[in-house]
XYZ file of C-alpha atoms in Angstrom:
147
model
C 0.022 -0.030 -0.008
C 2.834 2.384 0.826
C 4.353 1.743 -2.574
C 1.130 2.692 -4.351
C 0.872 5.922 -2.380
C 4.503 6.664 -3.146
C 4.013 5.988 -6.858
C 0.896 8.202 -7.047
C 2.712 10.932 -5.132
C 5.629 10.836 -7.545
C 3.311 10.904 -10.551
C 1.405 13.862 -9.075
C 4.628 15.746 -8.305
C 5.958 15.173 -11.833
C 2.630 16.304 -13.298
C 2.601 19.476 -11.200
C 6.161 20.458 -12.014
C 5.743 19.757 -15.718
C 2.851 22.261 -15.898
C 4.962 24.926 -14.322
C 7.889 24.755 -16.764
C 8.714 27.385 -19.332
C 8.620 26.719 -23.014
C 11.916 26.284 -24.794
C 12.335 28.517 -27.857
C 15.287 28.622 -30.222
C 15.951 30.105 -33.630
C 15.598 27.709 -36.594
C 18.355 29.721 -38.281
C 19.897 32.572 -36.319
C 21.652 34.041 -39.318
C 18.403 34.170 -41.312
C 16.589 35.835 -38.412
C 19.242 38.592 -38.244
C 18.893 39.532 -41.939
C 17.085 42.829 -42.211
C 15.713 42.118 -45.715
C 12.992 39.893 -44.308
C 10.283 40.843 -41.909
C 9.994 37.279 -40.634
C 11.807 35.294 -37.980
C 11.458 31.546 -37.382
C 11.781 29.595 -34.202
C 11.134 26.090 -32.848
C 9.236 25.705 -29.535
C 9.022 22.780 -27.183
C 7.791 22.095 -23.644
C 4.692 24.215 -24.202
C 1.984 21.537 -24.332
C 0.940 21.635 -20.638
C 1.358 25.346 -20.166
C -1.943 27.276 -19.801
C -2.641 29.363 -22.924
C -2.452 32.720 -21.053
C 0.901 31.771 -19.504
C 2.195 30.718 -22.962
C 1.070 34.051 -24.402
C 2.926 35.849 -21.644
C 6.080 33.740 -22.258
C 5.925 34.406 -25.995
C 5.378 38.150 -25.458
C 8.453 38.256 -23.170
C 10.535 36.345 -25.689
C 9.368 38.613 -28.459
C 10.522 41.589 -26.402
C 14.053 40.206 -26.502
C 13.941 39.379 -30.213
C 12.405 42.748 -31.210
C 14.964 44.634 -29.112
C 17.798 42.771 -30.764
C 16.431 43.381 -34.206
C 16.602 46.706 -35.959
C 13.142 47.823 -34.711
C 11.479 46.983 -37.991
C 8.251 48.781 -38.678
C 6.668 45.367 -39.038
C 7.947 41.954 -37.915
C 6.401 38.521 -37.595
C 7.860 35.766 -35.430
C 6.727 32.230 -36.189
C 6.995 29.415 -33.588
C 6.892 25.895 -35.017
C 6.607 22.675 -32.984
C 9.996 21.139 -32.330
C 9.974 17.585 -33.681
C 11.588 14.780 -31.763
C 13.403 13.465 -34.828
C 14.263 16.831 -36.263
C 12.603 18.873 -38.967
C 13.360 20.341 -42.310
C 12.138 23.815 -41.380
C 15.495 25.390 -42.020
C 15.390 24.234 -45.678
C 12.059 25.936 -46.215
C 12.219 29.280 -44.432
C 13.985 31.137 -47.254
C 11.257 30.118 -49.680
C 8.547 30.914 -47.139
C 9.860 34.449 -46.619
C 10.404 35.185 -50.324
C 7.385 33.544 -51.833
C 4.697 33.648 -49.178
C 3.562 37.201 -48.323
C 2.383 35.962 -44.906
C 5.649 34.065 -44.228
C 4.248 30.707 -43.154
C 6.114 27.548 -44.064
C 4.054 25.602 -46.597
C 3.360 21.971 -45.635
C 3.887 22.717 -41.944
C 0.689 24.563 -41.138
C -0.278 22.074 -38.465
C 3.078 22.500 -36.798
C 2.598 26.225 -36.276
C 2.112 26.712 -32.484
C 2.199 30.514 -32.324
C 2.846 33.724 -34.181
C 3.792 37.127 -32.863
C 3.033 40.058 -35.156
C 4.596 43.392 -34.294
C 4.180 46.807 -35.883
C 5.348 50.214 -34.788
C 5.558 53.803 -35.860
C 6.974 56.829 -34.084
C 3.850 57.144 -31.908
C 2.696 53.624 -31.017
C 3.476 49.980 -30.976
C 1.092 47.062 -31.435
C 1.849 43.424 -30.872
C -0.499 40.498 -31.399
C 0.169 37.013 -30.120
C -1.714 34.232 -31.898
C -1.906 30.683 -30.501
C -2.722 27.852 -32.884
C -3.724 24.230 -32.465
C -3.894 21.912 -35.462
C -3.929 24.876 -37.890
C -6.849 26.538 -36.063
C -6.611 29.809 -34.186
C -7.115 29.043 -30.524
C -6.532 32.522 -29.019
C -5.319 35.981 -29.983
C -4.164 38.673 -27.538
C -3.262 42.207 -28.419
C -0.745 44.447 -26.581
C -0.433 48.200 -27.218
C 2.250 50.587 -26.041
């Protein structure tokens, strides 16, 4: 009986700590993201599945702050966050074509892998940022931030 209680306690503890983790985000191609000729940046995201949507939006917004501050303060910039695949992906091979040929910047053939998108626009007077959360190619939630 003690073993069963111990096992359930461990499972409960693991479940609780896994919901409190932060997502991991990394550039698909850092060099590409730094080029000023494109208004798109591409990232892979993992460890987001059990994070509440509002917390994920907050994490993405904070991450976008760092990325936008390190970029050249474009007037418009879109950050795409694609699901990191266990066995790797071929996103890197497709982002150049996506940026050049797709006016919205999405990677063709990977629509269901899009987890989130952060769209940013600014002028001298204001700044608007929208965070979109997707699930299976469907918009789940959108939150707008204004400064």
